């Protein structure tokens, strides 16, 4: 029995190593995005030449929309390629998020606050508990939208390295939580009202007299948070980290004891952090707080606009203020020149990411401009509609389709705006709750985020890998994340089947069946 298990583990490790080797033999990720862009340009020409188009009711736009394939290999296409290159880059959503947040994170790292804080936390910590902590932190970070990518993922690497574990395994565990478990959370996040709004429009358009609340998936996703933490921990400890082997990279953690001055700096930084959090709480949570704005569709003041736009500068200060206090206390920051040097060092480390972002932004923009993602999503949805399955088999196939389409069209809301008008009424007519259809979509949409280069933060994760292992690349990342994607998809679907079998409510007063 032991021999069979060992042979099976070697087969898994060999499979993942093969993926890594093949992936890393590909060109540099930046050049790979150039190649993919060229492929999209060529394919778009032939698809457009054949007159491919789709007409569907867009639940987000509340109207019927016709999308035709657009060629980039003609006069208008070439005009677009050259004239949009700069705006594609500057408008690339993760770019501003990462660069702004990294100013504050860079100060905290340069002054030594990160190392001192983590060292303090890890002095008596059992390394076996680090994995669930990192995975769980990644999952719940989606309450802050995309902040988990720029905060939790790099911290995951540092935590693992300081505990004597492989830093790439820390990145994998954090990335799996942040992106693979993107829909799950213990509380309601920004994605819930966004997707529920699209579902409600699909219900109205199809004449179904029902409206869902943003809490319609809350119970299931709260349990999913704990469930995925367990699955993510087992995948990290049993598959990913053993497959990575012993870390032989250049990064060395500091094992020395904290000095009296460092302890003093930590105390002052903690006080500064608490004061900042209290001030931000007064600006965010009272009924008429400064950071609340009126949202017409629900008729009340909410934090939605702040969470969408103002949260990243708030995160900058969340790291900058304690980092500055710690640096001043320990003497690392003596003047404004030192503070700017800390910020500059953080930006230097982002040079590779900016190059990668330029080419990745072009590829993603071309894919959207040509409407290839819409064509794939719509035709995939129609195919599932034509099969005629019912109940759990239909839900399982729908989850798999959502996972597959996510490889080609990254935006969760854009895909759901196409799919909801088809599947929400179809499944409602088959007796399945719209809330069930929505949560099944979210399972598939989340599980494959971590293996598709179309996910906008994918290039940034590659840069994080290279910080600890210069030989790592796209193949390394995909081989690390593939086990998470597979096991998240399998066990999350099993949890869905369990929920349906026992007819448990998906949220407050929201049944599985109509």
Short mmCIF file of C-alpha atoms in Angstrom, two decimals:
data_model
loop_
_atom_site.label_atom_id
_atom_site.label_comp_id
_atom_site.label_asym_id
_atom_site.label_seq_id
_atom_site.Cartn_x
_atom_site.Cartn_y
_atom_site.Cartn_z
CA UNK A 1 0.00 0.00 0.00
CA UNK A 2 2.81 2.43 0.93
CA UNK A 3 4.69 1.56 -2.27
CA UNK A 4 1.59 2.22 -4.40
CA UNK A 5 1.05 5.59 -2.70
CA UNK A 6 4.69 6.53 -3.25
CA UNK A 7 4.52 5.52 -6.92
CA UNK A 8 1.32 7.58 -7.31
CA UNK A 9 2.98 10.61 -5.69
CA UNK A 10 5.94 10.23 -8.08
CA UNK A 11 3.56 10.08 -11.05
CA UNK A 12 1.83 13.28 -9.91
CA UNK A 13 5.17 15.00 -9.32
CA UNK A 14 6.46 13.82 -12.70
CA UNK A 15 3.33 15.10 -14.45
CA UNK A 16 3.60 18.54 -12.85
CA UNK A 17 7.34 18.69 -13.53
CA UNK A 18 6.64 17.92 -17.19
CA UNK A 19 4.14 20.79 -17.35
CA UNK A 20 6.69 23.08 -15.69
CA UNK A 21 9.47 22.10 -18.11
CA UNK A 22 7.28 22.49 -21.17
CA UNK A 23 5.92 25.80 -19.93
CA UNK A 24 9.34 27.19 -19.04
CA UNK A 25 10.70 26.27 -22.48
CA UNK A 26 8.22 28.70 -23.94
CA UNK A 27 9.48 32.24 -24.64
CA UNK A 28 9.67 34.81 -21.85
CA UNK A 29 6.10 35.60 -20.64
CA UNK A 30 6.31 39.07 -22.21
CA UNK A 31 7.20 37.57 -25.60
CA UNK A 32 4.55 34.88 -25.10
CA UNK A 33 1.92 37.62 -24.86
CA UNK A 34 3.31 39.09 -28.09
CA UNK A 35 2.91 35.68 -29.76
CA UNK A 36 -0.63 35.27 -28.39
CA UNK A 37 -1.51 38.76 -29.63
CA UNK A 38 -0.35 37.83 -33.13
CA UNK A 39 -2.43 34.62 -32.99
CA UNK A 40 -5.53 36.59 -31.94
CA UNK A 41 -4.98 39.09 -34.77
CA UNK A 42 -4.72 36.31 -37.37
CA UNK A 43 -7.67 34.27 -36.01
CA UNK A 44 -9.86 37.38 -35.79
CA UNK A 45 -9.37 38.01 -39.51
CA UNK A 46 -10.59 34.57 -40.58
CA UNK A 47 -13.46 34.46 -38.08
CA UNK A 48 -14.62 37.93 -39.16
CA UNK A 49 -14.25 36.93 -42.82
CA UNK A 50 -16.72 34.10 -42.21
CA UNK A 51 -19.22 36.60 -40.78
CA UNK A 52 -19.41 35.10 -37.29
CA UNK A 53 -21.79 36.97 -34.97
CA UNK A 54 -24.16 36.44 -32.03
CA UNK A 55 -27.30 38.23 -30.86
CA UNK A 56 -28.33 38.00 -27.23
CA UNK A 57 -30.06 39.93 -24.47
CA UNK A 58 -27.40 41.64 -22.35
CA UNK A 59 -28.71 41.67 -18.77
CA UNK A 60 -26.21 44.35 -17.79
CA UNK A 61 -27.08 46.73 -20.65
CA UNK A 62 -30.79 45.76 -20.39
CA UNK A 63 -31.11 45.44 -24.16
CA UNK A 64 -30.58 43.05 -27.03
CA UNK A 65 -27.04 43.21 -28.37
CA UNK A 66 -25.43 41.91 -31.56
CA UNK A 67 -21.71 41.16 -31.49
CA UNK A 68 -19.78 40.36 -34.65
CA UNK A 69 -16.20 39.18 -34.95
CA UNK A 70 -13.89 42.12 -35.64
CA UNK A 71 -10.76 41.68 -37.76
CA UNK A 72 -7.53 43.37 -36.67
CA UNK A 73 -5.81 42.44 -39.89
CA UNK A 74 -7.25 45.20 -42.03
CA UNK A 75 -7.05 48.99 -42.26
CA UNK A 76 -9.29 49.66 -39.25
CA UNK A 77 -7.63 46.90 -37.25
CA UNK A 78 -4.12 48.20 -37.81
CA UNK A 79 -5.33 51.71 -36.98
CA UNK A 80 -6.71 50.35 -33.67
CA UNK A 81 -3.53 48.43 -32.83
CA UNK A 82 -1.30 51.49 -33.12
CA UNK A 83 -3.69 54.08 -31.71
CA UNK A 84 -4.80 52.04 -28.69
CA UNK A 85 -1.41 50.70 -27.57
CA UNK A 86 -0.74 53.46 -25.04
CA UNK A 87 -4.27 53.58 -23.61
CA UNK A 88 -4.38 49.78 -23.43
CA UNK A 89 -1.31 49.96 -21.22
CA UNK A 90 -2.26 52.95 -19.06
CA UNK A 91 -5.82 51.66 -18.74
CA UNK A 92 -4.71 48.16 -17.73
CA UNK A 93 -6.67 47.73 -14.48
CA UNK A 94 -4.01 45.95 -12.37
CA UNK A 95 -1.25 48.40 -13.31
CA UNK A 96 -2.41 51.36 -11.24
CA UNK A 97 -3.61 49.09 -8.43
CA UNK A 98 -0.24 47.37 -8.11
CA UNK A 99 1.95 50.45 -8.48
CA UNK A 100 -0.02 52.58 -6.00
CA UNK A 101 -0.23 49.83 -3.39
CA UNK A 102 3.46 48.97 -3.82
CA UNK A 103 4.50 52.48 -2.75
CA UNK A 104 3.22 51.78 0.75
CA UNK A 105 4.21 48.11 0.75
CA UNK A 106 7.70 49.09 -0.44
CA UNK A 107 8.21 51.44 2.51
CA UNK A 108 7.12 48.76 4.99
CA UNK A 109 9.47 46.24 3.36
CA UNK A 110 12.47 48.61 2.97
CA UNK A 111 12.40 49.75 6.60
CA UNK A 112 12.33 46.13 7.80
CA UNK A 113 8.82 46.30 9.27
CA UNK A 114 7.66 43.20 7.38
CA UNK A 115 10.59 41.08 8.52
CA UNK A 116 10.36 42.24 12.13
CA UNK A 117 6.57 41.75 12.30
CA UNK A 118 6.66 38.30 10.75
CA UNK A 119 9.61 37.28 12.92
CA UNK A 120 7.64 38.34 16.00
CA UNK A 121 4.63 36.35 14.88
CA UNK A 122 6.62 33.25 13.96
CA UNK A 123 8.82 32.92 17.05
CA UNK A 124 6.48 30.39 18.68
CA UNK A 125 4.31 29.50 15.67
CA UNK A 126 3.97 25.92 14.47
CA UNK A 127 4.87 25.87 10.72
CA UNK A 128 2.05 23.40 10.01
CA UNK A 129 -0.55 26.10 10.78
CA UNK A 130 0.93 28.60 8.34
CA UNK A 131 -0.67 27.07 5.23
CA UNK A 132 -4.32 27.29 6.36
CA UNK A 133 -3.68 30.82 7.65
CA UNK A 134 -2.29 31.95 4.28
CA UNK A 135 -5.02 30.23 2.22
CA UNK A 136 -7.77 31.59 4.48
CA UNK A 137 -6.32 35.12 4.39
CA UNK A 138 -6.27 34.92 0.60
CA UNK A 139 -9.91 33.85 0.37
CA UNK A 140 -11.29 36.52 2.71
CA UNK A 141 -9.14 39.23 1.07
CA UNK A 142 -11.62 39.45 -1.82
CA UNK A 143 -13.80 41.62 0.44
CA UNK A 144 -11.25 44.28 -0.54
CA UNK A 145 -11.70 43.47 -4.25
CA UNK A 146 -8.26 42.96 -5.90
CA UNK A 147 -6.16 44.04 -2.94
CA UNK A 148 -5.31 40.43 -2.06
CA UNK A 149 -3.19 40.08 -5.19
CA UNK A 150 -0.82 42.86 -4.19
CA UNK A 151 -0.86 42.28 -0.42
CA UNK A 152 -1.57 38.66 0.53
CA UNK A 153 0.36 36.93 -2.30
CA UNK A 154 3.79 38.53 -1.65
CA UNK A 155 3.31 38.27 2.12
CA UNK A 156 2.55 34.54 1.68
CA UNK A 157 6.02 34.07 0.19
CA UNK A 158 7.72 35.99 3.00
CA UNK A 159 5.85 34.05 5.72
CA UNK A 160 6.84 30.68 4.24
CA UNK A 161 10.46 31.75 3.72
CA UNK A 162 10.82 32.97 7.29
CA UNK A 163 9.39 29.70 8.58
CA UNK A 164 12.04 27.78 6.64
CA UNK A 165 9.57 26.64 3.97
CA UNK A 166 9.59 27.13 0.19
CA UNK A 167 8.56 30.73 -0.66
CA UNK A 168 7.01 29.62 -3.97
CA UNK A 169 4.67 27.35 -2.01
CA UNK A 170 3.64 30.45 -0.01
CA UNK A 171 2.87 32.29 -3.25
CA UNK A 172 0.88 29.29 -4.53
CA UNK A 173 -1.16 28.95 -1.33
CA UNK A 174 -1.95 32.67 -1.22
CA UNK A 175 -2.74 32.89 -4.95
CA UNK A 176 -5.02 29.85 -4.69
CA UNK A 177 -6.96 31.55 -1.91
CA UNK A 178 -7.09 35.01 -3.46
CA UNK A 179 -7.97 33.95 -7.02
CA UNK A 180 -9.10 30.31 -6.97
CA UNK A 181 -11.42 31.03 -4.05
CA UNK A 182 -12.40 34.47 -5.31
CA UNK A 183 -16.16 34.00 -4.91
CA UNK A 184 -16.02 32.50 -1.41
CA UNK A 185 -16.06 34.62 1.74
CA UNK A 186 -17.49 34.70 5.25
CA UNK A 187 -19.11 38.08 4.56
CA UNK A 188 -20.75 39.75 1.57
CA UNK A 189 -18.20 41.22 -0.85
CA UNK A 190 -18.31 43.54 -3.85
CA UNK A 191 -18.86 40.66 -6.30
CA UNK A 192 -22.17 39.63 -4.69
CA UNK A 193 -24.28 42.71 -5.56
CA UNK A 194 -22.57 42.97 -8.96
CA UNK A 195 -23.51 39.45 -10.12
CA UNK A 196 -26.89 39.48 -8.35
CA UNK A 197 -27.83 42.68 -10.17
CA UNK A 198 -27.16 40.98 -13.51
CA UNK A 199 -29.19 37.92 -12.42
CA UNK A 200 -32.13 40.17 -11.45
CA UNK A 201 -32.06 41.87 -14.83
CA UNK A 202 -32.12 38.47 -16.52
CA UNK A 203 -35.16 37.54 -14.41
CA UNK A 204 -36.96 40.75 -15.35
CA UNK A 205 -36.16 40.32 -19.04
CA UNK A 206 -37.54 36.78 -19.05
CA UNK A 207 -40.73 37.79 -17.23
CA UNK A 208 -39.99 35.83 -14.03
CA UNK A 209 -41.52 37.61 -11.03
CA UNK A 210 -38.57 37.23 -8.65
CA UNK A 211 -35.68 39.36 -7.40
CA UNK A 212 -32.65 38.15 -5.45
CA UNK A 213 -30.82 39.92 -2.62
CA UNK A 214 -26.99 40.18 -2.67
CA UNK A 215 -27.02 37.71 0.26
CA UNK A 216 -28.62 34.96 -1.89
CA UNK A 217 -25.41 32.85 -1.96
CA UNK A 218 -24.10 33.82 1.48
CA UNK A 219 -24.58 30.54 3.40
CA UNK A 220 -23.04 28.38 0.69
CA UNK A 221 -20.06 30.70 0.11
CA UNK A 222 -19.39 31.08 3.85
CA UNK A 223 -19.15 27.29 4.23
CA UNK A 224 -17.09 27.21 1.01
CA UNK A 225 -14.52 29.48 2.67
CA UNK A 226 -13.76 26.89 5.36
CA UNK A 227 -14.02 24.04 2.87
CA UNK A 228 -11.59 25.60 0.37
CA UNK A 229 -9.16 26.48 3.17
CA UNK A 230 -8.94 22.78 4.04
CA UNK A 231 -8.61 21.68 0.40
CA UNK A 232 -6.04 24.41 -0.34
CA UNK A 233 -4.00 23.42 2.72
CA UNK A 234 -3.92 19.74 1.74
CA UNK A 235 -2.97 20.53 -1.87
CA UNK A 236 -0.15 22.83 -0.70
CA UNK A 237 1.27 20.46 1.91
CA UNK A 238 0.76 17.15 0.10
CA UNK A 239 1.31 18.03 -3.57
CA UNK A 240 2.68 21.50 -4.37
CA UNK A 241 5.41 21.98 -1.75
CA UNK A 242 6.78 18.40 -1.97
CA UNK A 243 6.88 18.78 -5.75
CA UNK A 244 8.87 22.01 -5.45
CA UNK A 245 11.52 20.26 -3.36
CA UNK A 246 14.07 22.00 -1.17
CA UNK A 247 14.43 25.72 -1.76
CA UNK A 248 17.87 26.55 -3.15
CA UNK A 249 17.25 30.12 -4.26
CA UNK A 250 19.16 33.24 -3.26
CA UNK A 251 16.57 34.56 -0.78
CA UNK A 252 17.68 34.12 2.82
CA UNK A 253 15.46 34.84 5.80
CA UNK A 254 16.87 36.64 8.82
CA UNK A 255 16.90 34.28 11.83
CA UNK A 256 18.44 36.71 14.35
CA UNK A 257 16.56 37.83 17.47
CA UNK A 258 14.75 41.17 17.46
CA UNK A 259 16.66 44.00 19.11
CA UNK A 260 15.19 46.27 21.79
CA UNK A 261 14.97 49.09 19.25
CA UNK A 262 13.13 46.86 16.75
CA UNK A 263 10.63 45.82 19.43
CA UNK A 264 10.10 49.49 20.28
CA UNK A 265 9.56 50.26 16.59
CA UNK A 266 6.99 47.47 16.31
CA UNK A 267 5.02 48.81 19.28
CA UNK A 268 4.93 52.33 17.86
CA UNK A 269 4.04 51.05 14.38
CA UNK A 270 1.17 49.03 15.89
CA UNK A 271 -0.14 52.13 17.69
CA UNK A 272 0.05 54.08 14.43
CA UNK A 273 -1.80 51.30 12.62
CA UNK A 274 -4.58 51.21 15.23
CA UNK A 275 -5.02 55.00 15.11
CA UNK A 276 -5.20 54.87 11.30
CA UNK A 277 -7.78 52.05 11.34
CA UNK A 278 -9.93 53.97 13.86
CA UNK A 279 -9.84 57.13 11.70
CA UNK A 280 -10.70 55.12 8.56
CA UNK A 281 -13.57 53.42 10.41
CA UNK A 282 -15.10 56.82 11.24
CA UNK A 283 -14.72 57.83 7.58
CA UNK A 284 -16.33 54.61 6.29
CA UNK A 285 -18.93 53.08 8.59
CA UNK A 286 -21.23 55.71 10.17
CA UNK A 287 -24.45 56.31 8.24
CA UNK A 288 -23.36 59.60 6.64
CA UNK A 289 -19.59 58.99 6.68
CA UNK A 290 -17.36 60.91 4.26
CA UNK A 291 -16.47 57.85 2.20
CA UNK A 292 -20.07 56.78 1.66
CA UNK A 293 -21.81 57.84 -1.53
CA UNK A 294 -25.43 57.62 -2.62
CA UNK A 295 -26.26 54.58 -4.77
CA UNK A 296 -29.39 55.25 -6.81
CA UNK A 297 -30.37 51.64 -7.58
CA UNK A 298 -30.80 50.77 -3.89
CA UNK A 299 -31.58 54.30 -2.66
CA UNK A 300 -29.03 54.63 0.15
CA UNK A 301 -25.46 55.57 0.99
CA UNK A 302 -22.96 52.75 0.51
CA UNK A 303 -19.21 52.10 0.40
CA UNK A 304 -19.34 50.67 -3.11
CA UNK A 305 -17.71 53.63 -4.89
CA UNK A 306 -15.00 53.87 -2.23
CA UNK A 307 -14.29 50.13 -2.37
CA UNK A 308 -14.08 50.30 -6.17
CA UNK A 309 -11.84 53.37 -6.39
CA UNK A 310 -10.53 54.64 -3.06
CA UNK A 311 -9.50 51.45 -1.34
CA UNK A 312 -6.06 51.14 -2.96
CA UNK A 313 -4.81 54.56 -1.75
CA UNK A 314 -6.18 53.54 1.68
CA UNK A 315 -4.08 50.36 1.50
CA UNK A 316 -1.07 52.49 0.52
CA UNK A 317 -1.44 54.42 3.79
CA UNK A 318 -2.15 51.20 5.70
CA UNK A 319 1.44 50.12 5.00
CA UNK A 320 3.09 53.52 4.60
CA UNK A 321 2.16 54.91 8.03
CA UNK A 322 3.39 51.95 10.15
CA UNK A 323 6.43 51.59 7.86
CA UNK A 324 7.32 55.27 8.29
CA UNK A 325 6.87 55.10 12.08
CA UNK A 326 8.97 51.94 12.32
CA UNK A 327 11.67 53.41 10.07
CA UNK A 328 11.85 56.64 12.10
CA UNK A 329 12.04 54.71 15.38
CA UNK A 330 14.81 52.33 14.23
CA UNK A 331 16.73 55.09 12.43
CA UNK A 332 16.32 53.60 8.95
CA UNK A 333 14.42 56.73 7.86
CA UNK A 334 16.17 59.92 8.93
CA UNK A 335 14.74 62.35 6.39
CA UNK A 336 12.35 62.70 3.48
CA UNK A 337 15.17 61.56 1.20
CA UNK A 338 15.18 58.14 2.87
CA UNK A 339 11.40 57.88 2.57
CA UNK A 340 11.52 58.61 -1.17
CA UNK A 341 14.40 56.15 -1.56
CA UNK A 342 12.22 53.44 0.00
CA UNK A 343 9.43 54.22 -2.48
CA UNK A 344 11.91 54.30 -5.38
CA UNK A 345 13.30 50.88 -4.47
CA UNK A 346 9.77 49.49 -4.52
CA UNK A 347 9.21 50.90 -8.01
CA UNK A 348 12.54 49.48 -9.25
CA UNK A 349 11.31 46.00 -8.43
CA UNK A 350 8.23 46.66 -10.57
CA UNK A 351 10.19 47.29 -13.79
CA UNK A 352 9.76 43.74 -15.03
CA UNK A 353 6.07 43.81 -14.18
CA UNK A 354 5.54 47.00 -16.19
CA UNK A 355 7.15 45.45 -19.29
CA UNK A 356 5.01 42.35 -18.85
CA UNK A 357 1.91 44.48 -18.29
CA UNK A 358 2.44 46.38 -21.54
CA UNK A 359 2.30 43.27 -23.70
CA UNK A 360 -0.34 41.51 -21.56
CA UNK A 361 -2.61 44.56 -21.80
CA UNK A 362 -2.38 44.50 -25.61
CA UNK A 363 -3.30 40.81 -25.76
CA UNK A 364 -6.29 41.21 -23.44
CA UNK A 365 -7.46 44.34 -25.28
CA UNK A 366 -7.23 42.59 -28.67
CA UNK A 367 -9.20 39.62 -27.35
CA UNK A 368 -11.95 41.98 -26.20
CA UNK A 369 -11.92 44.14 -29.33
CA UNK A 370 -12.26 41.15 -31.68
CA UNK A 371 -15.27 39.80 -29.68
CA UNK A 372 -13.72 36.31 -29.74
CA UNK A 373 -14.41 35.88 -26.01
CA UNK A 374 -18.09 36.77 -26.48
CA UNK A 375 -18.44 34.34 -29.40
CA UNK A 376 -16.87 31.48 -27.42
CA UNK A 377 -18.98 32.22 -24.31
CA UNK A 378 -22.30 32.53 -26.15
CA UNK A 379 -21.85 29.45 -28.32
CA UNK A 380 -20.72 27.43 -25.31
CA UNK A 381 -23.85 28.53 -23.45
CA UNK A 382 -26.10 27.60 -26.39
CA UNK A 383 -24.45 24.19 -26.60
CA UNK A 384 -25.25 23.46 -22.96
CA UNK A 385 -28.80 24.70 -23.48
CA UNK A 386 -29.26 22.26 -26.38
CA UNK A 387 -28.10 19.17 -24.47
CA UNK A 388 -31.27 18.95 -22.40
CA UNK A 389 -29.86 17.69 -19.09
CA UNK A 390 -31.66 18.32 -15.78
CA UNK A 391 -30.91 18.56 -12.06
CA UNK A 392 -27.43 17.80 -10.70
CA UNK A 393 -25.93 16.58 -14.03
CA UNK A 394 -26.96 19.89 -15.61
CA UNK A 395 -25.41 21.87 -12.72
CA UNK A 396 -22.16 19.89 -12.94
CA UNK A 397 -21.90 20.43 -16.70
CA UNK A 398 -22.72 24.12 -16.22
CA UNK A 399 -19.91 24.45 -13.65
CA UNK A 400 -17.47 22.79 -16.05
CA UNK A 401 -18.59 25.04 -18.92
CA UNK A 402 -18.15 28.15 -16.74
CA UNK A 403 -14.68 26.96 -15.77
CA UNK A 404 -13.77 26.36 -19.42
CA UNK A 405 -15.12 29.69 -20.67
CA UNK A 406 -13.18 31.47 -17.92
CA UNK A 407 -9.99 30.43 -19.72
CA UNK A 408 -11.01 32.66 -22.64
CA UNK A 409 -12.91 35.54 -21.02
CA UNK A 410 -11.59 36.76 -17.69
CA UNK A 411 -14.23 39.22 -16.49
CA UNK A 412 -16.74 37.50 -14.18
CA UNK A 413 -19.42 40.16 -14.72
CA UNK A 414 -18.97 40.33 -18.51
CA UNK A 415 -19.36 36.55 -18.88
CA UNK A 416 -22.34 36.48 -16.55
CA UNK A 417 -24.01 39.31 -18.47
CA UNK A 418 -23.90 37.01 -21.53
CA UNK A 419 -24.74 33.73 -19.79
CA UNK A 420 -27.38 34.86 -17.26
CA UNK A 421 -30.15 35.69 -19.80
CA UNK A 422 -29.76 32.17 -21.25
CA UNK A 423 -29.28 30.02 -18.17
CA UNK A 424 -31.25 31.83 -15.45
CA UNK A 425 -34.65 31.44 -17.18
CA UNK A 426 -33.74 28.02 -18.62
CA UNK A 427 -32.86 26.56 -15.23
CA UNK A 428 -35.77 28.35 -13.54
CA UNK A 429 -38.13 26.59 -15.94
CA UNK A 430 -36.50 23.32 -14.89
CA UNK A 431 -37.23 24.10 -11.22
CA UNK A 432 -33.73 25.28 -10.24
CA UNK A 433 -33.40 28.51 -8.28
CA UNK A 434 -31.68 31.48 -10.02
CA UNK A 435 -29.50 31.69 -6.90
CA UNK A 436 -28.33 28.12 -7.57
CA UNK A 437 -27.52 28.95 -11.19
CA UNK A 438 -25.56 32.00 -10.05
CA UNK A 439 -23.53 30.18 -7.41
CA UNK A 440 -22.80 27.29 -9.80
CA UNK A 441 -21.42 29.85 -12.26
CA UNK A 442 -19.26 31.38 -9.52
CA UNK A 443 -17.72 27.99 -8.69
CA UNK A 444 -16.58 27.40 -12.27
CA UNK A 445 -15.56 31.01 -12.81
CA UNK A 446 -13.32 31.06 -9.71
CA UNK A 447 -11.64 27.65 -10.01
CA UNK A 448 -9.78 28.32 -13.27
CA UNK A 449 -8.71 31.90 -12.55
CA UNK A 450 -5.34 30.60 -11.37
CA UNK A 451 -4.38 28.81 -14.60
CA UNK A 452 -5.39 31.27 -17.32
CA UNK A 453 -2.96 33.93 -18.61
CA UNK A 454 -6.06 36.01 -19.46
CA UNK A 455 -6.49 36.72 -15.74
CA UNK A 456 -5.13 40.27 -15.52
CA UNK A 457 -2.97 39.68 -12.43
CA UNK A 458 -1.30 36.58 -13.89
CA UNK A 459 1.79 38.47 -15.15
CA UNK A 460 2.29 40.02 -11.71
CA UNK A 461 2.38 36.59 -10.03
CA UNK A 462 5.10 35.50 -12.49
CA UNK A 463 7.15 38.52 -11.38
CA UNK A 464 6.67 37.52 -7.72
CA UNK A 465 7.97 34.03 -8.54
CA UNK A 466 11.09 35.40 -10.20
CA UNK A 467 11.95 37.37 -7.07
CA UNK A 468 12.62 34.07 -5.28
CA UNK A 469 13.57 31.85 -8.24
CA UNK A 470 14.98 33.54 -11.33
CA UNK A 471 14.56 30.36 -13.40
CA UNK A 472 10.82 30.15 -12.77
CA UNK A 473 8.35 31.19 -15.44
CA UNK A 474 4.87 30.67 -16.82
CA UNK A 475 5.30 26.88 -16.72
CA UNK A 476 6.27 27.00 -13.05
CA UNK A 477 3.18 28.99 -12.16
CA UNK A 478 0.74 26.83 -14.15
CA UNK A 479 2.24 23.58 -12.83
CA UNK A 480 1.96 24.87 -9.26
CA UNK A 481 -1.61 26.10 -9.64
CA UNK A 482 -3.08 23.26 -11.74
CA UNK A 483 -3.58 20.94 -8.71
CA UNK A 484 -5.46 23.71 -6.87
CA UNK A 485 -7.67 24.33 -9.90
CA UNK A 486 -8.49 20.63 -10.30
CA UNK A 487 -9.14 19.92 -6.62
CA UNK A 488 -11.06 23.17 -6.02
CA UNK A 489 -13.28 22.31 -9.00
CA UNK A 490 -13.85 18.70 -7.87
CA UNK A 491 -14.48 19.28 -4.18
CA UNK A 492 -16.41 22.53 -4.61
CA UNK A 493 -18.71 20.68 -7.04
CA UNK A 494 -19.07 17.86 -4.49
CA UNK A 495 -20.05 20.46 -1.89
CA UNK A 496 -22.64 21.79 -4.35
CA UNK A 497 -24.00 18.25 -4.84
CA UNK A 498 -24.20 17.82 -1.04
CA UNK A 499 -26.11 21.11 -0.80
CA UNK A 500 -28.57 20.05 -3.46
CA UNK A 501 -29.06 16.54 -2.03
CA UNK A 502 -30.03 17.89 1.40
CA UNK A 503 -31.88 20.90 -0.10
CA UNK A 504 -30.02 23.36 2.12
CA UNK A 505 -30.71 27.11 1.73
CA UNK A 506 -28.08 28.97 -0.32
CA UNK A 507 -28.68 32.19 1.63
CA UNK A 508 -31.21 33.71 4.03
CA UNK A 509 -34.58 32.40 2.82
CA UNK A 510 -33.17 31.25 -0.52
CA UNK A 511 -33.99 27.64 -1.43
CA UNK A 512 -32.19 25.39 -3.92
CA UNK A 513 -35.32 24.72 -5.96
CA UNK A 514 -38.05 27.02 -7.25
#
